[in-house]
Coordinates of N, CA and C in Angstrom, one line a residue:
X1 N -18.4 6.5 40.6 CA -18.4 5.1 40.2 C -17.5 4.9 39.0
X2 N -16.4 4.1 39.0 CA -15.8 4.1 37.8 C -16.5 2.9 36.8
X3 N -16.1 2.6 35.6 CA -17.1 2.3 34.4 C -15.6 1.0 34.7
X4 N -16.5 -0.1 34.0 CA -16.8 -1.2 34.1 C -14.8 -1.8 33.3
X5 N -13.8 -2.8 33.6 CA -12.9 -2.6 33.0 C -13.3 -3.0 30.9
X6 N -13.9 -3.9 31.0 CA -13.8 -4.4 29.7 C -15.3 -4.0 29.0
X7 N -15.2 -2.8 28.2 CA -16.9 -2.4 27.7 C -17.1 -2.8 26.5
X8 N -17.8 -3.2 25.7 CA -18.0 -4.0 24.4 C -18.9 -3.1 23.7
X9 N -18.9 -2.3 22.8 CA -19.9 -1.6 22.2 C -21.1 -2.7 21.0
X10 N -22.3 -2.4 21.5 CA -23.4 -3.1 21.0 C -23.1 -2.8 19.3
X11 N -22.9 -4.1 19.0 CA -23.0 -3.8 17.1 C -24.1 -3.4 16.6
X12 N -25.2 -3.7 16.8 CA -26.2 -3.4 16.1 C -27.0 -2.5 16.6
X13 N -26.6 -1.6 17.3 CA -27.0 -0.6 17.3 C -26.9 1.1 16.1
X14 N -27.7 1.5 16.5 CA -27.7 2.5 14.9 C -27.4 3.7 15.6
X15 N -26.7 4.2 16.3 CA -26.2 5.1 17.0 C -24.4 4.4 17.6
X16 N -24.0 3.3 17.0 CA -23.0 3.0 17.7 C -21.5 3.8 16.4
X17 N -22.3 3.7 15.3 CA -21.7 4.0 14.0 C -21.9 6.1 14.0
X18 N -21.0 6.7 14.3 CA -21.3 8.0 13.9 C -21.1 8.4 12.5
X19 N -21.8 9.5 12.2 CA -21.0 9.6 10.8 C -19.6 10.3 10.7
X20 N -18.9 10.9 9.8 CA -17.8 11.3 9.2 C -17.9 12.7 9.5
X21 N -17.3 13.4 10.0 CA -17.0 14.6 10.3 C -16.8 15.5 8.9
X22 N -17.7 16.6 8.2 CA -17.1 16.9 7.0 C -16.1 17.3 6.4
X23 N -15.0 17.5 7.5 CA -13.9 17.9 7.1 C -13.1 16.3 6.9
X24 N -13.3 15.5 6.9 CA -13.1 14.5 6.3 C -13.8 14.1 4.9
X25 N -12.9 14.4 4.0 CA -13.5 14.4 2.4 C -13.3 12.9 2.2
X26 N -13.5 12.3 1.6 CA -13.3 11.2 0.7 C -12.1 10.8 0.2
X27 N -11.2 10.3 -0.3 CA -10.1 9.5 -0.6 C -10.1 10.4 -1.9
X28 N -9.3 11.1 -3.1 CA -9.4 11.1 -3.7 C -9.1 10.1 -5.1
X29 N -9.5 10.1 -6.3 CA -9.2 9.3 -7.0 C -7.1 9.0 -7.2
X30 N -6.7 7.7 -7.9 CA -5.4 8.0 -7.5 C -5.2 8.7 -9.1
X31 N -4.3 9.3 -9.0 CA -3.8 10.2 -10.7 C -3.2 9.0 -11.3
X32 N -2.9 9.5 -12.4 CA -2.7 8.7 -13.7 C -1.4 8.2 -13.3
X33 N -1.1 7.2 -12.0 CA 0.3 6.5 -11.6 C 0.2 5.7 -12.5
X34 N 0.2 4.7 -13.5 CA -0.2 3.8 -14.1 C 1.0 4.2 -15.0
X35 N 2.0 2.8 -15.2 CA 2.6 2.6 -16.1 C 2.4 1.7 -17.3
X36 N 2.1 2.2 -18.7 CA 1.8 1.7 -19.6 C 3.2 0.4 -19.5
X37 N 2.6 -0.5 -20.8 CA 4.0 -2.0 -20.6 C 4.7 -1.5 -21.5
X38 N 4.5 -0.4 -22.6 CA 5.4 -0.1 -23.2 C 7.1 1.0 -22.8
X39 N 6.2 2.0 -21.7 CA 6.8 2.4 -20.9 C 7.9 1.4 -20.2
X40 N 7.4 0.1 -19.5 CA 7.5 -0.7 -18.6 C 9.0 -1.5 -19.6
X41 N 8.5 -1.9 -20.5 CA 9.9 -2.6 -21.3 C 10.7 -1.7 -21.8
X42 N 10.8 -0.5 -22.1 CA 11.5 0.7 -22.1 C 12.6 0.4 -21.2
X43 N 11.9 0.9 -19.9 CA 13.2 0.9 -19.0 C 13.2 0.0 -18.7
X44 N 13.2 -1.4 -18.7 CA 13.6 -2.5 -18.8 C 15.0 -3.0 -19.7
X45 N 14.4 -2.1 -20.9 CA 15.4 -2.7 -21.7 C 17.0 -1.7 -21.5
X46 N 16.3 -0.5 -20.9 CA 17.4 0.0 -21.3 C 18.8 0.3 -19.4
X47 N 17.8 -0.5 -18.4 CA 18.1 -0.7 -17.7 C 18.7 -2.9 -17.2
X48 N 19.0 -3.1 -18.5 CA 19.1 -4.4 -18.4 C 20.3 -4.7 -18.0
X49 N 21.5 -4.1 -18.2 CA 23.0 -4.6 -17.9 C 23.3 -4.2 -16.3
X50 N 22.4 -3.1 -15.5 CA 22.3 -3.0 -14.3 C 21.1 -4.1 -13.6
X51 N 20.0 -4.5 -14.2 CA 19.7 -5.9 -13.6 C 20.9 -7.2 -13.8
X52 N 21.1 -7.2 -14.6 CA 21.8 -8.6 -14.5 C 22.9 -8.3 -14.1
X53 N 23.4 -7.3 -13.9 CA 24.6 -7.1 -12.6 C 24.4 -7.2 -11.2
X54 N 23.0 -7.2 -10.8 CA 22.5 -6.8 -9.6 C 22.2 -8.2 -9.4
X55 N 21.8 -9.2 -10.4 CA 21.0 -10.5 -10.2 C 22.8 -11.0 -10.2
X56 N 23.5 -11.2 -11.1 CA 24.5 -12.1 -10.7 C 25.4 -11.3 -9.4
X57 N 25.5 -10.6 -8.6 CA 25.9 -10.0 -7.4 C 25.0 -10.8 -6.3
X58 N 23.9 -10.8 -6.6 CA 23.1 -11.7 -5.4 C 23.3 -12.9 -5.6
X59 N 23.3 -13.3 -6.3 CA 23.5 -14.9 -6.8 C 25.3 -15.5 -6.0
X60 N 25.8 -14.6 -6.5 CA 27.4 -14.9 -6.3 C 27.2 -14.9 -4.7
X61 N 26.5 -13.6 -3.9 CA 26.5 -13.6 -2.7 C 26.0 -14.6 -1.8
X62 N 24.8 -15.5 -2.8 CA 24.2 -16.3 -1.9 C 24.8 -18.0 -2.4
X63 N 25.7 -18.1 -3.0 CA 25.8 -19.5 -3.5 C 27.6 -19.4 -2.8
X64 N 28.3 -18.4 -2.4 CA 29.3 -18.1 -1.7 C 29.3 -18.2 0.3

């Protein structure tokens, strides 16, 4: 007998949820990616004549 086309699993059931297999660990925390703003205006500042070359290049491209 083949099984039914469209099966809907019962939500509230407490066997519908299995648990996590243990070789599935947890997410670890994320490491120290976090850029301080001092860092952040650093290369800002010292990457500034390559923004404003990049911003007036799009600018010229889109008003052309």
């Amino acid at each position: 007998m083949q099984p039914p086309l469209l099966m809907v699993p019962q939500q509230n059931a407490p066997e519908a949820v299995a648990p996590a297999p243990a070789y599935y660990a947890p997410a670890p925390a994320p490491a120290a990616a976090t850029v301080e703003l001092g860092d952040l205006g650093r290369i800002l500042l010292r990457r500034r004549f390559l923004i404003l070359a990049v911003t007036a290049l799009l600018t010229g491209l889109t008003l052309v």
